[in-house]
Structure formats: C-alpha cells, structure tokens
PDB file of C-alpha atoms in Angstrom:
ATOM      1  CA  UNK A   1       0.000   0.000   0.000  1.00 48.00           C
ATOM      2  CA  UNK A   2       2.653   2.498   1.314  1.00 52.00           C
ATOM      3  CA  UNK A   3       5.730   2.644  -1.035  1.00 52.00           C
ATOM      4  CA  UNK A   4       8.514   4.614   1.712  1.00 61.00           C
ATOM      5  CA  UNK A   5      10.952   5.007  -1.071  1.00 78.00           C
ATOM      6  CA  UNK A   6       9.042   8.011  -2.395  1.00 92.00           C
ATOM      7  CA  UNK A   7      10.302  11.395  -0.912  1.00 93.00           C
ATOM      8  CA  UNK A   8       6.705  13.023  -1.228  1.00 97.00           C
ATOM      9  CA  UNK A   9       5.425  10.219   0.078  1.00 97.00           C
ATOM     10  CA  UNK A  10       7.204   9.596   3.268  1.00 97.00           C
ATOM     11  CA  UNK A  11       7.168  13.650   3.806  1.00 98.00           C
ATOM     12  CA  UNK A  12       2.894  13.219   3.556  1.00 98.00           C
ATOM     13  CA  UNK A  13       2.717  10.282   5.709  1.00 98.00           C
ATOM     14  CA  UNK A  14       4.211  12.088   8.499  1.00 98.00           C
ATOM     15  CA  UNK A  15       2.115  14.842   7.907  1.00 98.00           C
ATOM     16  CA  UNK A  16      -1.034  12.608   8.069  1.00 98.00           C
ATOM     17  CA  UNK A  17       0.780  11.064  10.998  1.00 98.00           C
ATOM     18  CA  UNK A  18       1.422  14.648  13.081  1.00 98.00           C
ATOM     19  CA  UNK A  19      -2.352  15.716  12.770  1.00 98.00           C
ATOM     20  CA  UNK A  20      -4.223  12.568  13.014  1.00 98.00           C
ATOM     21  CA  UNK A  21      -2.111  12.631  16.878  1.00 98.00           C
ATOM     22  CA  UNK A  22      -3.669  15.603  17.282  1.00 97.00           C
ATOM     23  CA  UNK A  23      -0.134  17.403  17.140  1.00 98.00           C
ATOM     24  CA  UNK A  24      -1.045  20.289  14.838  1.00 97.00           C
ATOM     25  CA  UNK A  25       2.260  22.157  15.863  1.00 98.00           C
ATOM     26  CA  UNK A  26       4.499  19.575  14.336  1.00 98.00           C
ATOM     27  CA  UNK A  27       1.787  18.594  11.294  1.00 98.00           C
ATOM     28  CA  UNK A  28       2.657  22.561  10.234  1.00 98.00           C
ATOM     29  CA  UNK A  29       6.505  21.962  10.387  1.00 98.00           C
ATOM     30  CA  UNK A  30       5.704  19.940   7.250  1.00 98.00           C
ATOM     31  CA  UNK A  31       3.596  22.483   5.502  1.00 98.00           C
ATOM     32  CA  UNK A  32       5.759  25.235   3.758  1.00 98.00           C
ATOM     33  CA  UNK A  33       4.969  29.147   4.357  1.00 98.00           C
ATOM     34  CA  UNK A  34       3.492  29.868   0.714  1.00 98.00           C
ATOM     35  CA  UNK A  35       1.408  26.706   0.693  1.00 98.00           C
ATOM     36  CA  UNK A  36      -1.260  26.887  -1.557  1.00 98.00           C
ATOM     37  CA  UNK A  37      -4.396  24.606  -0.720  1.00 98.00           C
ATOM     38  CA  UNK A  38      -7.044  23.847  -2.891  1.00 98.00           C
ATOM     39  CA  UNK A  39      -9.933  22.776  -0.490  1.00 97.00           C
ATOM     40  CA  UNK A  40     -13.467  22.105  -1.252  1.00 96.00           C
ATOM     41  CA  UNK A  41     -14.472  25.741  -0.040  1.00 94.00           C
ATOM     42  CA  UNK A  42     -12.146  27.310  -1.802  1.00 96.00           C
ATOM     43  CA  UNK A  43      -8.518  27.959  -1.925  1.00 98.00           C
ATOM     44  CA  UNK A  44      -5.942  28.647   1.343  1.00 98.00           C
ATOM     45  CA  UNK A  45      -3.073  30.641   0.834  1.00 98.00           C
ATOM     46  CA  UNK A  46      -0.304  30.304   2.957  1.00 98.00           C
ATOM     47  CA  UNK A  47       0.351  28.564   6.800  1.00 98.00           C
ATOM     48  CA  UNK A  48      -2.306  31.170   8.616  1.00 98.00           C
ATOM     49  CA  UNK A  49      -4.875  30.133   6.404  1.00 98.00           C
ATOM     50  CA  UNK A  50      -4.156  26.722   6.134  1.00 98.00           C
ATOM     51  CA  UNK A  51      -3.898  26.562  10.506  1.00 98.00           C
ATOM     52  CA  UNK A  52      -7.247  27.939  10.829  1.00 97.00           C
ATOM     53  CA  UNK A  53      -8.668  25.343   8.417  1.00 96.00           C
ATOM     54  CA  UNK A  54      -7.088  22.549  10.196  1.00 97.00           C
ATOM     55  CA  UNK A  55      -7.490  23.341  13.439  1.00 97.00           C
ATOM     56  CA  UNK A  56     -11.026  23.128  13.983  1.00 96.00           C
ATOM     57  CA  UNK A  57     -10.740  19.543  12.446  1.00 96.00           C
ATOM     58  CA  UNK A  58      -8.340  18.381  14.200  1.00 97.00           C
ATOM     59  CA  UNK A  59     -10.404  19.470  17.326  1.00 96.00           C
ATOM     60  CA  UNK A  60     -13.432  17.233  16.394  1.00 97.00           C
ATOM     61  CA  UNK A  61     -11.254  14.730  15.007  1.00 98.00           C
ATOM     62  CA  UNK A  62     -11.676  11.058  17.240  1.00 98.00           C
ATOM     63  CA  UNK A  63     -10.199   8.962  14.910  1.00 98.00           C
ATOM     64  CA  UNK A  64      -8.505   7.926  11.611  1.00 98.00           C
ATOM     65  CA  UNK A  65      -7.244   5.162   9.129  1.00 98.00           C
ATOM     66  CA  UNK A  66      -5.309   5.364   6.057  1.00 98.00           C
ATOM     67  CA  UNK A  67      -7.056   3.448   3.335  1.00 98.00           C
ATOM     68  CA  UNK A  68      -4.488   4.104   0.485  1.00 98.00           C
ATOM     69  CA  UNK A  69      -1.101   5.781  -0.066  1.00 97.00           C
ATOM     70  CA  UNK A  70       1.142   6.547  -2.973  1.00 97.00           C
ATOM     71  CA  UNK A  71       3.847   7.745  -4.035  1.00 96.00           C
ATOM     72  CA  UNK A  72       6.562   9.671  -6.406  1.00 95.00           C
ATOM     73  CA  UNK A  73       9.554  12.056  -6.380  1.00 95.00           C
ATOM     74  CA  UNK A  74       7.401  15.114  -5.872  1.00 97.00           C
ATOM     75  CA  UNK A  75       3.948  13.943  -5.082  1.00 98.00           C
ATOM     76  CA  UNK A  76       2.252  12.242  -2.604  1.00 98.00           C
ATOM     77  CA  UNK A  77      -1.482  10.797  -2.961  1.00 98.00           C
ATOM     78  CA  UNK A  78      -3.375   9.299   0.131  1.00 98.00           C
ATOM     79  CA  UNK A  79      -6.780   8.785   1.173  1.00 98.00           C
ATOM     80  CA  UNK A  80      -7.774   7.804   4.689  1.00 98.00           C
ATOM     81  CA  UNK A  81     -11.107   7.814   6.754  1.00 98.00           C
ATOM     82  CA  UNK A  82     -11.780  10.101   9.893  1.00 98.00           C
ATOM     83  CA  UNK A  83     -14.101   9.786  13.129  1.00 98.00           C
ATOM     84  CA  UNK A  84     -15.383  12.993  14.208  1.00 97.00           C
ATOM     85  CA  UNK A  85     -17.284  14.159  16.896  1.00 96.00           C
ATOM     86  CA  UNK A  86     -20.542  15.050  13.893  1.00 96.00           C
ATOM     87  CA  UNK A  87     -19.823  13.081  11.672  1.00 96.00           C
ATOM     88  CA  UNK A  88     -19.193   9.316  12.485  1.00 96.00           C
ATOM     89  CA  UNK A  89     -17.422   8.205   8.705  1.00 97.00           C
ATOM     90  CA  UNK A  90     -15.584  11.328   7.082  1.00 97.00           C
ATOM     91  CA  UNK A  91     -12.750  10.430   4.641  1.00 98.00           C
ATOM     92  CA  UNK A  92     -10.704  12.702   2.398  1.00 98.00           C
ATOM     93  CA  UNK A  93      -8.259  12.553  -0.115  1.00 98.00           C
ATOM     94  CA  UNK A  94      -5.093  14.634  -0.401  1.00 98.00           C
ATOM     95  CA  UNK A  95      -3.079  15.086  -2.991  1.00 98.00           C
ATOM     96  CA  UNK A  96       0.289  17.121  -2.115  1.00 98.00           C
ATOM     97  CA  UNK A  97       3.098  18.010  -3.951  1.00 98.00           C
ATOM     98  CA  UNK A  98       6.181  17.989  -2.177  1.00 98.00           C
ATOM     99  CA  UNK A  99       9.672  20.651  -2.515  1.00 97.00           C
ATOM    100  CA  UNK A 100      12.580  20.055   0.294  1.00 96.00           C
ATOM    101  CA  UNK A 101      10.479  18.344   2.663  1.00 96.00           C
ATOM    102  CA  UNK A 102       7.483  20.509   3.136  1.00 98.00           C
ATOM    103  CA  UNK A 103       4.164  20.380   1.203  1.00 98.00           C
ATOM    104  CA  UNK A 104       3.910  23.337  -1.423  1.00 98.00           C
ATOM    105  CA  UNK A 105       0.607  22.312  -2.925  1.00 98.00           C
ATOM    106  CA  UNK A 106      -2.442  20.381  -1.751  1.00 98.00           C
ATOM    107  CA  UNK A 107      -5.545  19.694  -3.256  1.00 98.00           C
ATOM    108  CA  UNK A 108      -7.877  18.417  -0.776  1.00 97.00           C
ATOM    109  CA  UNK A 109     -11.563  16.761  -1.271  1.00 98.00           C
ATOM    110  CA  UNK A 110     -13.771  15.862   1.337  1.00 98.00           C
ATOM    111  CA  UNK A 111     -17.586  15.732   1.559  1.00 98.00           C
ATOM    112  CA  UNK A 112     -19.171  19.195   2.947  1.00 97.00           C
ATOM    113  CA  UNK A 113     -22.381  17.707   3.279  1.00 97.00           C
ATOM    114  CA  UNK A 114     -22.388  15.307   6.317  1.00 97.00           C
ATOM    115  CA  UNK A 115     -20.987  18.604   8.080  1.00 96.00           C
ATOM    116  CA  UNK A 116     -23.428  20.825   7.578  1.00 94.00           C
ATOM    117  CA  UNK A 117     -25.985  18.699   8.050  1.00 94.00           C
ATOM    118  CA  UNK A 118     -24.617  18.352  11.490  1.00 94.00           C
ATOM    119  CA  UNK A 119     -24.553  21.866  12.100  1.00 91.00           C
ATOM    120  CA  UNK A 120     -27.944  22.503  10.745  1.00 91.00           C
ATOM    121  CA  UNK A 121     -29.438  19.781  12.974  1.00 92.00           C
ATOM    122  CA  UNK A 122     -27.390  21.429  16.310  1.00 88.00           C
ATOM    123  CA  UNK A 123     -29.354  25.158  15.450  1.00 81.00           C
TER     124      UNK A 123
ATOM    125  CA  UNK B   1       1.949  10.372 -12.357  1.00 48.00           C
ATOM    126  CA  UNK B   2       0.538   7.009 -13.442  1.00 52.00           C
ATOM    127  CA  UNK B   3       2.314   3.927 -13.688  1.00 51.00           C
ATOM    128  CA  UNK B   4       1.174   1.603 -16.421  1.00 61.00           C
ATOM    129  CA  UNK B   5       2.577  -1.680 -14.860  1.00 78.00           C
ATOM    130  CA  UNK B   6       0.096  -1.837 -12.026  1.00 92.00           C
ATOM    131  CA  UNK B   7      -2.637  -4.530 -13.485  1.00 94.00           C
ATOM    132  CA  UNK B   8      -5.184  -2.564 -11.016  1.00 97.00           C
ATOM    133  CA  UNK B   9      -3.935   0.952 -12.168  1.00 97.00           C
ATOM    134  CA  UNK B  10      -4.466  -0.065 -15.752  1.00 97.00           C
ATOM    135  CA  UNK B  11      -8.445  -1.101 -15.300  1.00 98.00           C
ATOM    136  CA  UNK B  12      -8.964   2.125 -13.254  1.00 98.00           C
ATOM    137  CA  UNK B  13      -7.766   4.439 -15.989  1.00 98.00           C
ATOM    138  CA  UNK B  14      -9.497   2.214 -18.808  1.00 98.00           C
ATOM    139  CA  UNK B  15     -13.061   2.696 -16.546  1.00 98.00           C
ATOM    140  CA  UNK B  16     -12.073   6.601 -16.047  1.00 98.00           C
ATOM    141  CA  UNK B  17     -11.485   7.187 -19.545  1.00 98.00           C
ATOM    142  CA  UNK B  18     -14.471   5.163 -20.603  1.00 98.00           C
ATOM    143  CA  UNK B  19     -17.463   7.071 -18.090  1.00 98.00           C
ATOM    144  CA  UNK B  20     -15.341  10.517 -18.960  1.00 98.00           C
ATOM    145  CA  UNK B  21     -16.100   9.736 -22.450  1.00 98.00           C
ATOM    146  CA  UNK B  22     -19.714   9.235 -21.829  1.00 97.00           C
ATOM    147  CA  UNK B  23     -19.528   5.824 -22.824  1.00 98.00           C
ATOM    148  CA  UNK B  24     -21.019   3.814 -19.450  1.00 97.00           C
ATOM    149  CA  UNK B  25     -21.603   0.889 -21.481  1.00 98.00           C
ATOM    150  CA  UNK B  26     -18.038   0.382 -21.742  1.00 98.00           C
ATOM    151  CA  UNK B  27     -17.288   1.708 -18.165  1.00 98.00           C
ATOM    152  CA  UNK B  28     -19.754  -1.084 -16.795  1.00 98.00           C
ATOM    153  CA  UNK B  29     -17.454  -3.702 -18.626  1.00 98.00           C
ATOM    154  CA  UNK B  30     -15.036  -2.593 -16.309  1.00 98.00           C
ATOM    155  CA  UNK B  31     -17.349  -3.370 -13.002  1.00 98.00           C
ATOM    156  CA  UNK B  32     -17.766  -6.670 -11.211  1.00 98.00           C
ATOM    157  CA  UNK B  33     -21.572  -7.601 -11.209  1.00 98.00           C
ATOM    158  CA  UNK B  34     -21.328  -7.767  -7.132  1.00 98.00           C
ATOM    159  CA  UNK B  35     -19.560  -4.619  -6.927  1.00 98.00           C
ATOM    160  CA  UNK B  36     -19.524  -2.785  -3.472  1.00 98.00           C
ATOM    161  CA  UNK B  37     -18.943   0.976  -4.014  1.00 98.00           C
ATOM    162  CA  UNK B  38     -18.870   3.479  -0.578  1.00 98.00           C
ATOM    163  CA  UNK B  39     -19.758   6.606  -1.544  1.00 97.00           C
ATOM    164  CA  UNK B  40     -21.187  10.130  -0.562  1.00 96.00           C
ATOM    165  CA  UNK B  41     -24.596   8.937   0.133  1.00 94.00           C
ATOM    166  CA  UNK B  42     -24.104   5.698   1.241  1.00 96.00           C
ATOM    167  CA  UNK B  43     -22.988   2.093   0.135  1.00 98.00           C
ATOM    168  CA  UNK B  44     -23.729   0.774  -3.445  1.00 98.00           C
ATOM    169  CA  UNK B  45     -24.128  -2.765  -4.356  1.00 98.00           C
ATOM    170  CA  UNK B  46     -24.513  -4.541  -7.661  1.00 98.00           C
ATOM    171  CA  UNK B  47     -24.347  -3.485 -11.198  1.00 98.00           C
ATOM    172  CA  UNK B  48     -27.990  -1.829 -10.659  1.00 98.00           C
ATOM    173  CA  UNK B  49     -27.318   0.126  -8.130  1.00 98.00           C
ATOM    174  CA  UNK B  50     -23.555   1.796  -9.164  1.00 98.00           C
ATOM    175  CA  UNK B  51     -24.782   2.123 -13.052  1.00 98.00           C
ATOM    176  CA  UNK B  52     -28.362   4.341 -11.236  1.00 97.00           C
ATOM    177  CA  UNK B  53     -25.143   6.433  -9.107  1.00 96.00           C
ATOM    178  CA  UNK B  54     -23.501   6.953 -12.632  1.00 97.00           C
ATOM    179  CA  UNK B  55     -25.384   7.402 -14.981  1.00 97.00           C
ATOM    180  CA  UNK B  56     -27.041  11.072 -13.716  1.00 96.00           C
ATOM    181  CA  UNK B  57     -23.631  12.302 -13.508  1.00 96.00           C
ATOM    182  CA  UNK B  58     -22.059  11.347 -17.096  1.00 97.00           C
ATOM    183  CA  UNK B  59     -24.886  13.237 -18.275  1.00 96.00           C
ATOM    184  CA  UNK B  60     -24.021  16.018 -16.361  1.00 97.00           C
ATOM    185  CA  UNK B  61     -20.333  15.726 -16.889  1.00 98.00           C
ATOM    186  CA  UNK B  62     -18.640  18.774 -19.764  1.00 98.00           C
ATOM    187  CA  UNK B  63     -15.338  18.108 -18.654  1.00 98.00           C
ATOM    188  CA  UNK B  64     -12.145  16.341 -16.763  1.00 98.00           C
ATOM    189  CA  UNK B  65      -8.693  16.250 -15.685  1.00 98.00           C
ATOM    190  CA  UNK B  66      -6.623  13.334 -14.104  1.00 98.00           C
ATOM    191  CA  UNK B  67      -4.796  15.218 -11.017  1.00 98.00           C
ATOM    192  CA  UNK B  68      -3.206  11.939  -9.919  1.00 98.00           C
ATOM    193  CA  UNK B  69      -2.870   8.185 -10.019  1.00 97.00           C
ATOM    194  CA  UNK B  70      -0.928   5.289  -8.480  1.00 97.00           C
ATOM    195  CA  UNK B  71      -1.928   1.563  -7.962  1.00 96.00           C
ATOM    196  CA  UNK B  72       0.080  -1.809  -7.214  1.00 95.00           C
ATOM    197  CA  UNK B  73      -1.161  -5.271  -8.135  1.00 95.00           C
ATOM    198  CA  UNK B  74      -4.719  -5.113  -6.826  1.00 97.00           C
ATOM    199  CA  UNK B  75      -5.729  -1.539  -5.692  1.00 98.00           C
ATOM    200  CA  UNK B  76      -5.671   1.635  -7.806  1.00 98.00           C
ATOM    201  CA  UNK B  77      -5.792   4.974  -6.206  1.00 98.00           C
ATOM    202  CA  UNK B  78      -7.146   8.409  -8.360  1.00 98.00           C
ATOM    203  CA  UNK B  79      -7.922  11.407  -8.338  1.00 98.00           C
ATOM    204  CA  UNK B  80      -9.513  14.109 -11.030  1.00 98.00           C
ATOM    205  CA  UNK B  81     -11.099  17.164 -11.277  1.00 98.00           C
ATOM    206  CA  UNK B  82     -14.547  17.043 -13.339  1.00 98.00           C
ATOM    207  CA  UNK B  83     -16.625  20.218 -14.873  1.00 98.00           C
ATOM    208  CA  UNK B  84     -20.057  19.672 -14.637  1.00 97.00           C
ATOM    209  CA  UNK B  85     -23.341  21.554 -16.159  1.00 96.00           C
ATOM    210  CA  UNK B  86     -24.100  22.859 -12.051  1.00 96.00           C
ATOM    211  CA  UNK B  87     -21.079  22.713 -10.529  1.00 96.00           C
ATOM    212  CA  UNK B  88     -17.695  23.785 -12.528  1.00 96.00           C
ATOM    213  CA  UNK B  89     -15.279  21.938 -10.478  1.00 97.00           C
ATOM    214  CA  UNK B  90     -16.110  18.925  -8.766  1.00 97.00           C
ATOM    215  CA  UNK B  91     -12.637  16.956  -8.017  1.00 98.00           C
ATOM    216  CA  UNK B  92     -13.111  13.194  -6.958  1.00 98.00           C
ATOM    217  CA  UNK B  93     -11.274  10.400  -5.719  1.00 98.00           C
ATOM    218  CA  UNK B  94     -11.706   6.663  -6.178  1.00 98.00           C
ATOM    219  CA  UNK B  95      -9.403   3.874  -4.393  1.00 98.00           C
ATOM    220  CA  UNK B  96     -10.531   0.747  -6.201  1.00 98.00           C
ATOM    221  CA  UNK B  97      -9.979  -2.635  -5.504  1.00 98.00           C
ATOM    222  CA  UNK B  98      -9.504  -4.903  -8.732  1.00 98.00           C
ATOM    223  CA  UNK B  99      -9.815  -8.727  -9.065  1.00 97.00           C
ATOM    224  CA  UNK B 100      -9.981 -10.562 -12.449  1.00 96.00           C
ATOM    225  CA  UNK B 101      -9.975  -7.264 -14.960  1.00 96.00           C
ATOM    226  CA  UNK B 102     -12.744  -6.008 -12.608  1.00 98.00           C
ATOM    227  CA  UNK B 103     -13.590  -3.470  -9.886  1.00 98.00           C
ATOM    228  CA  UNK B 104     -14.430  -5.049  -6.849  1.00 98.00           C
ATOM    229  CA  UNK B 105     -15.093  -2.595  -4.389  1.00 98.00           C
ATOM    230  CA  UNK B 106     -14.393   1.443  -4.473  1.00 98.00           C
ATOM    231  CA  UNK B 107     -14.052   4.077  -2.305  1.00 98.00           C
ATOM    232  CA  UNK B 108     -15.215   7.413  -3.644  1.00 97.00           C
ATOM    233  CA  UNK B 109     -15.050  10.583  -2.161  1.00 98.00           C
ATOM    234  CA  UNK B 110     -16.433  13.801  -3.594  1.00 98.00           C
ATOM    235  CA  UNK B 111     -18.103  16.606  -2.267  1.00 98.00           C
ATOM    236  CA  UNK B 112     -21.585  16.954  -2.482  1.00 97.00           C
ATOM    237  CA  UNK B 113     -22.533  20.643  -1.243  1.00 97.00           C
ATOM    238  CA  UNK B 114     -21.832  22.270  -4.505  1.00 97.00           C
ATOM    239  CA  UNK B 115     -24.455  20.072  -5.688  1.00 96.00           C
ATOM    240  CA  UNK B 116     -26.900  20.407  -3.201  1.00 94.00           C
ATOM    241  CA  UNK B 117     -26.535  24.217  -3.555  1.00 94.00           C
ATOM    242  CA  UNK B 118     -27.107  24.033  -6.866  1.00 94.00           C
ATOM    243  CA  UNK B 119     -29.762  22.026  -6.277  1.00 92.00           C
ATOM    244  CA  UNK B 120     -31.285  24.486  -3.996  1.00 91.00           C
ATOM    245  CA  UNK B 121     -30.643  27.269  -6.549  1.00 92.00           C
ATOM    246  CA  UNK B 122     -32.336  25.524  -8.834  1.00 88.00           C
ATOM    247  CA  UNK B 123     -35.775  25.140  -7.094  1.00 81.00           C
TER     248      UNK B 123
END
C-alpha cells in the first residue's frame, strides 16, 4: 500500500501522521509558508490560512485510518477515513506536492455535506 | 503520475477514460456484477445500483482532468477534477480494488454541497 521510497510520500505520511495525533504544531513543520491549498471551499493561501482550516478539524477529530497511499519524487497521494465528533465516517483525499520536505501544494476533497448537516441539525 | 505496470492501475484508468467519455456501457465492462462501491450517500451494491449512481452524472459531466494516479497489483488509487453543467469543479477520488480485470469494491469521495446548492438554486 505504502511505497517509503518516495520522498513526497514519506514527507505526507508524516504529515497525516502529526495531525491525526492531534499534534497540529508539528503537522505545520511539514507544511511550507506559501502553501497553496485547494480545499473544497475554496482555496488557502499560505500557513495562517491553512492553521485555521485545520485546526477546527483536528479538534473534532476522534479517529482515523489510512485506506491508500502513494507515491513519487514530488507527489504524494493518500486517502484515509476520519471519526469525528458530527460526523461518524468522514474520509478525504489529499493530494500534495512535495519541494525540500514541506508540502507546497495540496488539493484536498472531502464531503461538505455530512458537516453541515450536522450543524444545521445542532441550530 | 501514473504507472502503467500496475494490473489494477491499468483497469482504473481504462473505466475513467471510458465514463469521462460518456460511454457507461463500456465503463460497466469494467465493473464486477457484485460490486460494493462506498460513496457520498451511502454504500452501493450490484451493477444496478452503481450504473443508477452513474449514470445522472455522465450526463451532467462537460469536462475532466486526471490530477493523480498510483496503484500496485490489486488496488488503484485516483484522483480528477470534473466540470459539470451545475457545478464547474467537482474533483473526486476513487481507491478501487480490482480482481480478475474487474472493480471489486471502491471508495469514492467527492463533495456533495456544490451540488446540493445548486440544487437548492435551482428550485
């Protein structure tokens, strides 16, 4: 499943690895200044950005487990499942691109819905 | 980005290419008749069911882009980006498992409030 010769690779893996453990100070160290992020509400520009959409995930997150992981030189695609305090099955799929050990690019797809229907039934 | 010598790889970009052509026929050749498919909405099973889950969306479908994809001997792991008549970019992922020339069992992630909005708009 998980090829650790690829650079991008091992680089996402202990991204994925940092945040799922609820350690978003050392998921960052991975994430370069000028990342660029294109999530399914839009894009996130830069670590700020890309904190403040993390963080409140990683604070409802109860769980997680890598379903698939690949590999090259420069990019890295996984997808994995999440637990979450709303939303009981949540998985995403990230694919990064990877420069001198820090994710430059990410596109990012997850499904909204199960969210805000959550938040609409909690109002 | 893709490597051709993974036998699961090669059926998941044959299906891809075949439903992004708008040809389902051929892109239910690629399907095992007891496929098990876990998306969005819920768990698929059978030809029936997945060909009813694709068929609204080829017809809907103007456009894609392959972003990403790896595989090894028996699982396949993509990701594109698809224009569609509501909703201009609607990326997806798919980890498929392949046995015999045939998907088994997918995972497939998109994300579904762009479509419910549109939905909404719509009304």
């Amino acid at each position: 499943m998980t090829d650790a010769t690829s650079p991008a690779l091992r680089i996402a893996l202990a991204y994925y690895q940092a945040w799922t453990s609820h350690d978003l100070d050392k998921a960052m160290s991975y994430i370069a200044d000028d990342i660029v992020c294109d999530a399914p509400a839009g894009r996130l520009r830069g670590t700020g950005e890309y904190r403040g959409f993390m963080a409140p995930f990683v604070q409802i997150l109860t769980g997680s487990k890598m379903i698939a992981a690949y590999g090259d030189d420069e990019t890295a695609l996984i997808m994995y499942d999440t637990e979450t305090v709303p939303v009981k099955s949540a998985p995403g799929a990230e694919c990064v691109t990877v420069k001198n050990g820090k994710i430059t690019y990410s596109r990012f797809i997850f499904d909204r819905a199960p969210f805000d229907a959550a938040r609409q039934a909690a109002t």
